[in-house]
Short mmCIF file of C-alpha atoms in Angstrom, two decimals:
data_model
loop_
_atom_site.label_atom_id
_atom_site.label_comp_id
_atom_site.label_asym_id
_atom_site.label_seq_id
_atom_site.Cartn_x
_atom_site.Cartn_y
_atom_site.Cartn_z
CA MET A 14 2.24 9.04 10.55
CA GLU A 15 4.23 11.70 8.94
CA GLN A 16 2.72 12.87 5.44
CA LYS A 17 5.39 12.62 2.62
CA ARG A 18 4.91 13.83 -0.78
CA ILE A 19 5.01 10.24 -2.03
CA THR A 20 4.08 7.27 -0.33
CA LEU A 21 4.65 3.65 -1.32
CA PHE A 22 2.72 0.68 -0.62
CA ALA A 23 4.26 -2.52 -1.14
CA GLY A 24 3.64 -6.02 0.13
CA HIS A 25 3.25 -9.54 -0.85
CA TYR A 26 -0.03 -10.95 -2.83
CA GLY A 27 -3.05 -10.45 -0.65
CA SER A 28 -1.69 -8.15 1.63
CA GLY A 29 -4.31 -5.68 1.18
CA LYS A 30 -1.79 -2.98 -0.22
CA THR A 31 -4.24 -1.95 -3.03
CA ASN A 32 -7.00 -1.24 -0.64
CA ILE A 33 -4.85 0.55 1.47
CA ALA A 34 -3.47 2.71 -1.39
CA VAL A 35 -6.88 3.34 -2.54
CA ASN A 36 -8.22 4.45 1.19
CA TYR A 37 -4.79 6.56 1.37
CA ALA A 38 -5.38 8.27 -1.63
CA LEU A 39 -9.04 9.34 -0.78
CA TYR A 40 -7.81 10.59 2.77
CA MET A 41 -5.30 12.53 1.17
CA ALA A 42 -7.89 13.96 -0.96
CA ARG A 43 -10.08 14.93 2.08
CA GLN A 44 -7.54 17.11 3.30
CA GLY A 45 -7.27 19.01 0.12
CA LYS A 46 -4.33 17.59 -1.63
CA LYS A 47 -4.03 17.22 -5.31
CA VAL A 48 -3.80 13.46 -5.40
CA ALA A 49 -2.75 10.89 -8.08
CA ILE A 50 -2.71 7.31 -7.37
CA ALA A 51 -0.42 5.18 -9.80
CA ASP A 52 -0.84 1.17 -9.98
CA LEU A 53 2.43 -0.14 -10.59
CA ASP A 54 1.28 -3.81 -9.67
CA ILE A 55 1.81 -5.73 -13.03
CA VAL A 56 1.29 -8.82 -11.60
CA ASN A 57 -2.10 -9.08 -9.53
CA PRO A 58 -5.19 -9.40 -11.90
CA TYR A 59 -7.39 -9.72 -9.39
CA PHE A 60 -8.01 -6.65 -7.30
CA ARG A 61 -6.88 -3.29 -8.81
CA THR A 62 -6.92 0.46 -8.11
CA LYS A 63 -8.72 0.70 -11.61
CA ASP A 64 -11.89 -0.85 -10.01
CA SER A 65 -12.45 2.53 -8.21
CA THR A 66 -11.89 4.73 -11.36
CA GLU A 67 -15.65 6.45 -10.95
CA LEU A 68 -14.95 7.15 -7.08
CA PHE A 69 -11.49 8.69 -8.00
CA ALA A 70 -13.18 11.15 -10.52
CA GLU A 71 -15.72 11.79 -7.83
CA ARG A 72 -13.28 13.20 -5.64
CA GLY A 73 -10.80 14.70 -8.11
CA ILE A 74 -7.96 11.64 -7.84
CA ASP A 75 -6.06 11.11 -11.02
CA LEU A 76 -5.56 7.50 -11.77
CA ILE A 77 -2.33 6.28 -13.74
CA CYS A 78 -2.23 2.57 -14.68
CA SER A 79 0.53 0.60 -16.68
CA PRO A 80 -1.07 -0.28 -20.02
CA TYR A 81 1.06 -3.78 -19.09
CA ALA A 82 -1.05 -4.74 -16.19
CA ASN A 83 -1.48 -8.58 -16.11
CA SER A 84 0.51 -8.93 -19.10
CA ASN A 85 3.63 -10.99 -19.45
CA VAL A 86 6.15 -8.24 -20.24
CA ASP A 87 8.77 -8.74 -17.58
CA ILE A 88 9.98 -4.98 -17.16
CA PRO A 89 7.44 -2.68 -19.17
CA ALA A 90 7.88 0.40 -19.94
CA LEU A 91 5.98 3.07 -17.84
CA PRO A 92 3.41 5.38 -19.63
CA GLN A 93 4.83 8.84 -19.63
CA GLU A 94 2.26 10.36 -17.09
CA MET A 95 3.88 7.99 -14.67
CA TYR A 96 6.56 10.28 -14.69
CA ALA A 97 4.65 13.12 -13.49
CA LEU A 98 4.86 11.60 -9.83
CA THR A 99 8.28 12.57 -9.55
CA ASP A 100 8.15 15.73 -11.78
CA ASP A 101 5.64 17.43 -10.26
CA PRO A 102 6.09 18.62 -6.75
CA SER A 103 2.46 19.89 -6.58
CA ILE A 104 1.08 16.08 -6.68
CA THR A 105 0.75 14.27 -3.71
CA ALA A 106 1.47 10.79 -5.10
CA VAL A 107 0.30 7.28 -3.84
CA LEU A 108 1.88 4.25 -5.51
CA ASP A 109 0.90 0.88 -5.41
CA ILE A 110 3.67 -1.42 -5.80
CA GLY A 111 3.74 -5.18 -7.06
CA GLY A 112 3.47 -8.20 -4.89
CA ASP A 113 6.86 -9.75 -5.20
CA ASP A 114 10.32 -9.09 -6.83
CA ARG A 115 9.11 -9.09 -10.27
CA GLY A 116 6.26 -6.62 -9.26
CA ALA A 117 8.58 -4.17 -7.63
CA LEU A 118 11.06 -4.13 -10.63
CA VAL A 119 8.70 -1.54 -12.44
CA LEU A 120 9.57 0.50 -9.34
CA GLY A 121 13.16 0.66 -10.04
CA ARG A 122 12.36 3.17 -13.12
CA LEU A 123 11.10 5.65 -10.72
CA ALA A 124 13.45 4.93 -7.77
CA PRO A 125 16.29 7.32 -8.80
CA ALA A 126 14.18 10.21 -8.97
CA ILE A 127 12.03 9.40 -5.66
CA LEU A 128 15.55 8.99 -3.77
CA ARG A 129 16.86 11.86 -4.86
CA GLU A 130 14.02 14.13 -3.67
CA GLY A 131 13.90 12.10 -0.28
CA ASN A 132 10.25 13.13 0.52
CA TYR A 133 8.59 9.82 0.72
CA GLU A 134 7.76 6.78 2.72
CA MET A 135 8.09 3.43 1.69
CA LEU A 136 5.82 0.98 3.67
CA LEU A 137 5.54 -2.64 3.94
CA VAL A 138 1.97 -3.86 4.35
CA ILE A 139 1.95 -6.92 6.38
CA ASN A 140 -1.04 -9.57 6.62
CA CYS A 141 -0.21 -12.52 9.11
CA TYR A 142 -3.52 -14.23 7.93
CA ARG A 143 -1.96 -14.67 4.68
CA PRO A 144 -0.45 -18.41 3.96
CA LEU A 145 2.97 -16.88 2.62
CA THR A 146 3.41 -14.24 5.53
CA GLN A 147 2.34 -16.04 8.78
CA ASP A 148 5.59 -15.59 10.33
CA VAL A 149 8.35 -13.14 10.93
CA ALA A 150 11.03 -15.04 8.93
CA SER A 151 8.62 -15.47 5.98
CA THR A 152 7.70 -11.77 6.04
CA MET A 153 11.29 -10.64 6.28
CA GLU A 154 12.20 -12.65 3.25
CA VAL A 155 9.31 -10.65 1.25
CA LEU A 156 10.62 -7.41 2.55
CA HIS A 157 14.09 -8.13 1.31
CA GLU A 158 12.99 -9.21 -2.10
CA ILE A 159 10.92 -6.18 -2.71
CA GLU A 160 13.87 -3.96 -1.51
CA ALA A 161 16.23 -5.43 -3.76
CA ALA A 162 14.01 -5.46 -6.80
CA GLY A 163 12.74 -1.79 -6.45
CA GLY A 164 15.73 0.15 -5.05
CA ILE A 165 14.25 1.54 -2.19
CA ARG A 166 14.63 0.67 1.05
CA PHE A 167 11.39 0.42 3.59
CA SER A 168 10.75 3.28 6.14
CA GLY A 169 8.01 1.79 7.85
CA ILE A 170 5.13 -1.10 8.42
CA VAL A 171 1.62 -1.20 7.69
CA ASN A 172 -0.23 -3.88 9.90
CA ASN A 173 -3.24 -4.79 7.54
CA SER A 174 -3.57 -8.26 9.20
CA ASN A 175 -7.18 -9.03 8.26
CA LEU A 176 -9.81 -11.66 7.28
CA GLY A 177 -11.73 -9.38 4.97
CA ALA A 178 -15.38 -8.80 5.79
CA ASP A 179 -15.06 -11.68 8.24
CA THR A 180 -12.35 -9.65 10.58
CA THR A 181 -13.34 -9.40 14.14
CA ALA A 182 -11.81 -7.16 16.93
CA ASP A 183 -9.95 -9.72 18.23
CA ASP A 184 -8.29 -10.93 15.07
CA ILE A 185 -7.04 -7.52 14.96
CA ARG A 186 -5.83 -7.76 18.58
CA ALA A 187 -4.14 -11.34 17.69
CA SER A 188 -2.13 -9.76 15.14
CA LEU A 189 -0.54 -7.04 17.22
CA ALA A 190 2.39 -9.13 18.76
CA TYR A 191 3.29 -10.27 14.98
CA ALA A 192 3.26 -6.94 13.72
CA GLU A 193 5.53 -5.71 16.87
CA GLU A 194 8.13 -8.83 16.33
CA VAL A 195 8.12 -7.85 12.41
CA SER A 196 8.71 -4.33 13.76
CA ARG A 197 11.84 -5.55 16.04
CA ALA A 198 13.47 -7.77 13.20
CA SER A 199 13.35 -5.04 10.69
CA GLY A 200 13.89 -2.21 12.79
CA LEU A 201 11.09 -0.38 11.03
CA PRO A 202 8.02 1.53 12.99
CA ILE A 203 4.53 0.42 12.92
CA VAL A 204 3.02 3.84 11.18
CA LEU A 205 -0.21 2.29 10.82
CA THR A 206 -2.68 -0.25 11.82
CA THR A 207 -5.77 -0.61 9.42
CA VAL A 208 -8.84 -1.31 11.37
CA ARG A 209 -12.05 -1.63 9.32
CA GLN A 210 -14.32 1.52 9.88
CA ASP A 211 -17.33 -0.44 11.78
CA LEU A 212 -14.44 -1.83 14.51
CA TYR A 213 -12.48 1.50 14.65
CA ALA A 214 -14.05 2.70 17.61
CA GLU A 215 -13.78 -0.43 19.75
CA LEU A 216 -10.17 -0.59 18.56
CA ALA A 217 -8.86 2.82 18.48
CA ASP A 218 -7.21 2.92 21.88
CA GLU A 219 -5.42 -0.59 21.39
CA ALA A 220 -4.13 -0.58 17.70
CA PRO A 221 -0.80 1.48 17.44
CA ASN A 222 -1.52 4.40 15.06
CA PRO A 223 -4.86 2.99 13.98
CA PHE A 224 -6.22 3.90 10.40
CA ALA A 225 -10.02 3.37 9.43
CA LEU A 226 -10.35 1.36 6.35
CA GLY A 227 -13.08 0.87 4.06
CA LEU A 228 -13.35 -1.91 1.69
CA GLN A 229 -12.93 -1.18 -2.17
CA LYS A 230 -16.00 -0.64 -3.80
CA ASN A 231 -17.78 -0.47 -0.55
CA LYS A 232 -20.00 1.62 1.10
CA TYR A 233 -17.57 2.72 3.61
CA LEU A 234 -15.74 4.56 0.81
#
């Protein structure tokens, strides 16, 4: 995957985009980058980048969260520090985008500046084991909803098909055909296939562009 200054992860509820954003921020920090991770997901109250606050502090990663997370505000104002992501070119920014069109609306506030700079990846996180994205048609519907709401088109796909801690190597193998079908339907490349760290050695030669993934608040991080 080509590294851009700004990387945005978006997908449906339960796709695992927040965990990927956390892992990717840690990965970039290990490369010596000045990293900030921004949580733009105002919809999902269950799995938050904020859960890793202490870990980010240890690794020198700045965390930016909307004070309106989990609220009923439809299109909240962004905290002022959020705009540093687009205004400060020294920052390597990782953005966790909301899980539906309502969540993606928040991205619209930053979209013009992101598009002007042009140094970004907008990645669709897919998981065929979630009930609302089990097939290509439903996954494409999610893609179009997020693009329309956020104002930025996707540039690639992250296949994060998993069953959490119960995921086996065969579960990931079984998802590869689905990811390839989504890639063909959307015209987008598969830029990452996430593989839990304890399965990485087994799948590194089979999964397209494998990315070793730890679980949030897990010893693998």
